[in-house]
Amino acid sequence: MATAIALLSLEPPLPPAGADGKAGRAAPREDEPAPERRAVADRVRAPVRIADPAVARLLKRGDRIDVIATDGTPSGRSGRVVAAGVRVVELPPTTDGAAEGGALVVLATTRSAAARLAGTSGSRLAVVLR
């Protein structure tokens, strides 16, 4: 039995070739940001508190990490990845009293991942280095 496969392009079609014979890209509509600006506009910096300050000390700017939220119970095997492949952009210094509550790490991520991170209040956050 033969199987048909169709390939679809998610790119908009190129406009007809110009006088020089080269095809060009259609200009973005006025109400639509250019693709490179859309990607930048969706990026935010999200501060998160990692539960174990010793683990946070292993991180450095530019590291890519996965952030995992756990329920904090001793048998807490119900971890879930809330942000994958996010970049560490800042590691603010830890004050003496703050170390018990974890370590602050600032991540570059998308707005949707930042919303998931913000929704983890009450959970303990751990990281996995990539």
Short mmCIF file of C-alpha atoms in Angstrom, two decimals:
data_model
loop_
_atom_site.label_atom_id
_atom_site.label_comp_id
_atom_site.label_asym_id
_atom_site.label_seq_id
_atom_site.Cartn_x
_atom_site.Cartn_y
_atom_site.Cartn_z
CA MET A 1 0.00 0.00 0.00
CA ALA A 2 1.45 3.39 -1.01
CA THR A 3 1.47 6.28 1.41
CA ALA A 4 1.25 9.84 0.19
CA ILE A 5 3.23 12.48 2.03
CA ALA A 6 2.54 16.17 1.58
CA LEU A 7 5.10 18.78 2.58
CA LEU A 8 3.72 22.09 3.73
CA SER A 9 5.67 25.30 3.96
CA LEU A 10 5.01 27.59 6.89
CA GLU A 11 6.85 30.41 5.13
CA PRO A 12 4.80 32.96 3.18
CA PRO A 13 5.23 32.65 -0.57
CA LEU A 14 7.91 34.79 -2.19
CA PRO A 15 6.70 37.66 -4.36
CA PRO A 16 7.28 37.38 -8.11
CA ALA A 17 10.81 37.94 -9.34
CA GLY A 18 11.78 41.57 -9.88
CA ALA A 19 13.38 43.11 -12.90
CA ASP A 20 16.73 41.65 -11.85
CA GLY A 21 15.22 38.15 -11.81
CA LYS A 22 15.71 37.69 -8.05
CA ALA A 23 12.80 36.77 -5.83
CA GLY A 24 12.36 38.88 -2.72
CA ARG A 25 10.56 38.56 0.59
CA ALA A 26 7.27 40.27 1.05
CA ALA A 27 7.51 43.20 3.43
CA PRO A 28 5.70 42.69 6.76
CA ARG A 29 2.31 44.33 7.05
CA GLU A 30 2.25 47.61 8.97
CA ASP A 31 0.30 46.03 11.85
CA GLU A 32 2.68 43.06 12.08
CA PRO A 33 6.17 43.31 13.61
CA ALA A 34 9.07 41.96 11.59
CA PRO A 35 9.87 38.30 12.45
CA GLU A 36 13.10 39.17 14.27
CA ARG A 37 11.26 41.77 16.38
CA ARG A 38 8.46 39.29 17.19
CA ALA A 39 11.03 36.83 18.58
CA VAL A 40 12.69 39.52 20.71
CA ALA A 41 9.34 40.92 21.91
CA ASP A 42 8.39 37.49 23.27
CA ARG A 43 11.58 37.23 25.39
CA VAL A 44 11.56 38.36 29.02
CA ARG A 45 13.80 38.14 32.08
CA ALA A 46 12.27 36.06 34.86
CA PRO A 47 13.70 36.00 38.40
CA VAL A 48 13.25 32.64 40.13
CA ARG A 49 14.37 31.29 43.49
CA ILE A 50 16.20 27.96 43.25
CA ALA A 51 15.63 25.89 46.41
CA ASP A 52 19.23 24.74 46.90
CA PRO A 53 21.73 27.63 47.01
CA ALA A 54 24.64 25.20 46.59
CA VAL A 55 23.22 24.08 43.24
CA ALA A 56 22.65 27.69 42.20
CA ARG A 57 26.36 28.40 42.91
CA LEU A 58 27.23 25.88 40.18
CA LEU A 59 25.49 28.08 37.60
CA LYS A 60 27.15 30.77 35.52
CA ARG A 61 25.85 33.37 33.07
CA GLY A 62 25.04 31.81 29.72
CA ASP A 63 24.26 28.33 31.07
CA ARG A 64 21.20 26.62 29.62
CA ILE A 65 19.06 24.88 32.21
CA ASP A 66 15.74 23.13 32.72
CA VAL A 67 13.72 24.31 35.73
CA ILE A 68 11.81 21.61 37.60
CA ALA A 69 9.09 22.28 40.17
CA THR A 70 8.48 19.74 42.94
CA ASP A 71 5.71 19.67 45.51
CA GLY A 72 8.24 19.88 48.35
CA THR A 73 7.15 16.74 50.19
CA PRO A 74 9.86 14.29 51.34
CA SER A 75 8.60 11.73 48.86
CA GLY A 76 8.19 14.54 46.28
CA ARG A 77 8.68 12.50 43.18
CA SER A 78 6.11 14.56 41.34
CA GLY A 79 8.54 16.95 39.66
CA ARG A 80 7.53 18.63 36.43
CA VAL A 81 9.57 20.67 33.98
CA VAL A 82 8.18 24.21 33.96
CA ALA A 83 10.83 25.78 31.71
CA ALA A 84 13.19 23.93 29.37
CA GLY A 85 16.39 25.22 27.82
CA VAL A 86 16.25 28.65 29.43
CA ARG A 87 19.41 30.77 29.66
CA VAL A 88 20.87 32.09 32.91
CA VAL A 89 21.41 35.84 32.47
CA GLU A 90 22.12 37.03 36.01
CA LEU A 91 23.12 35.59 39.38
CA PRO A 92 22.46 38.29 42.00
CA PRO A 93 24.59 38.00 45.14
CA THR A 94 22.96 36.10 47.99
CA THR A 95 22.62 37.91 51.30
CA ASP A 96 23.30 35.95 54.47
CA GLY A 97 19.67 35.49 55.54
CA ALA A 98 18.34 34.77 52.04
CA ALA A 99 20.38 31.58 51.59
CA GLU A 100 17.91 29.58 53.68
CA GLY A 101 15.13 30.42 51.23
CA GLY A 102 17.20 29.49 48.19
CA ALA A 103 19.15 31.49 45.64
CA LEU A 104 17.85 34.02 43.16
CA VAL A 105 18.59 33.36 39.48
CA VAL A 106 17.43 35.52 36.57
CA LEU A 107 16.52 33.62 33.39
CA ALA A 108 15.93 34.71 29.80
CA THR A 109 12.79 32.97 28.64
CA THR A 110 9.53 33.36 26.77
CA ARG A 111 6.50 35.09 28.26
CA SER A 112 4.62 31.77 28.43
CA ALA A 113 7.46 30.02 30.30
CA ALA A 114 7.74 33.02 32.66
CA ALA A 115 4.03 32.67 33.42
CA ARG A 116 4.53 28.96 34.21
CA LEU A 117 7.48 29.85 36.47
CA ALA A 118 5.41 32.47 38.28
CA GLY A 119 2.68 29.87 38.80
CA THR A 120 5.04 27.66 40.79
CA SER A 121 4.82 29.63 44.03
CA GLY A 122 4.71 27.13 46.88
CA SER A 123 6.78 24.64 44.89
CA ARG A 124 10.48 24.02 45.34
CA LEU A 125 12.46 24.74 42.18
CA ALA A 126 15.42 22.65 41.08
CA VAL A 127 17.55 22.94 37.96
CA VAL A 128 19.18 20.55 35.52
CA LEU A 129 22.22 21.76 33.59
CA ARG A 130 22.21 21.06 29.88
#
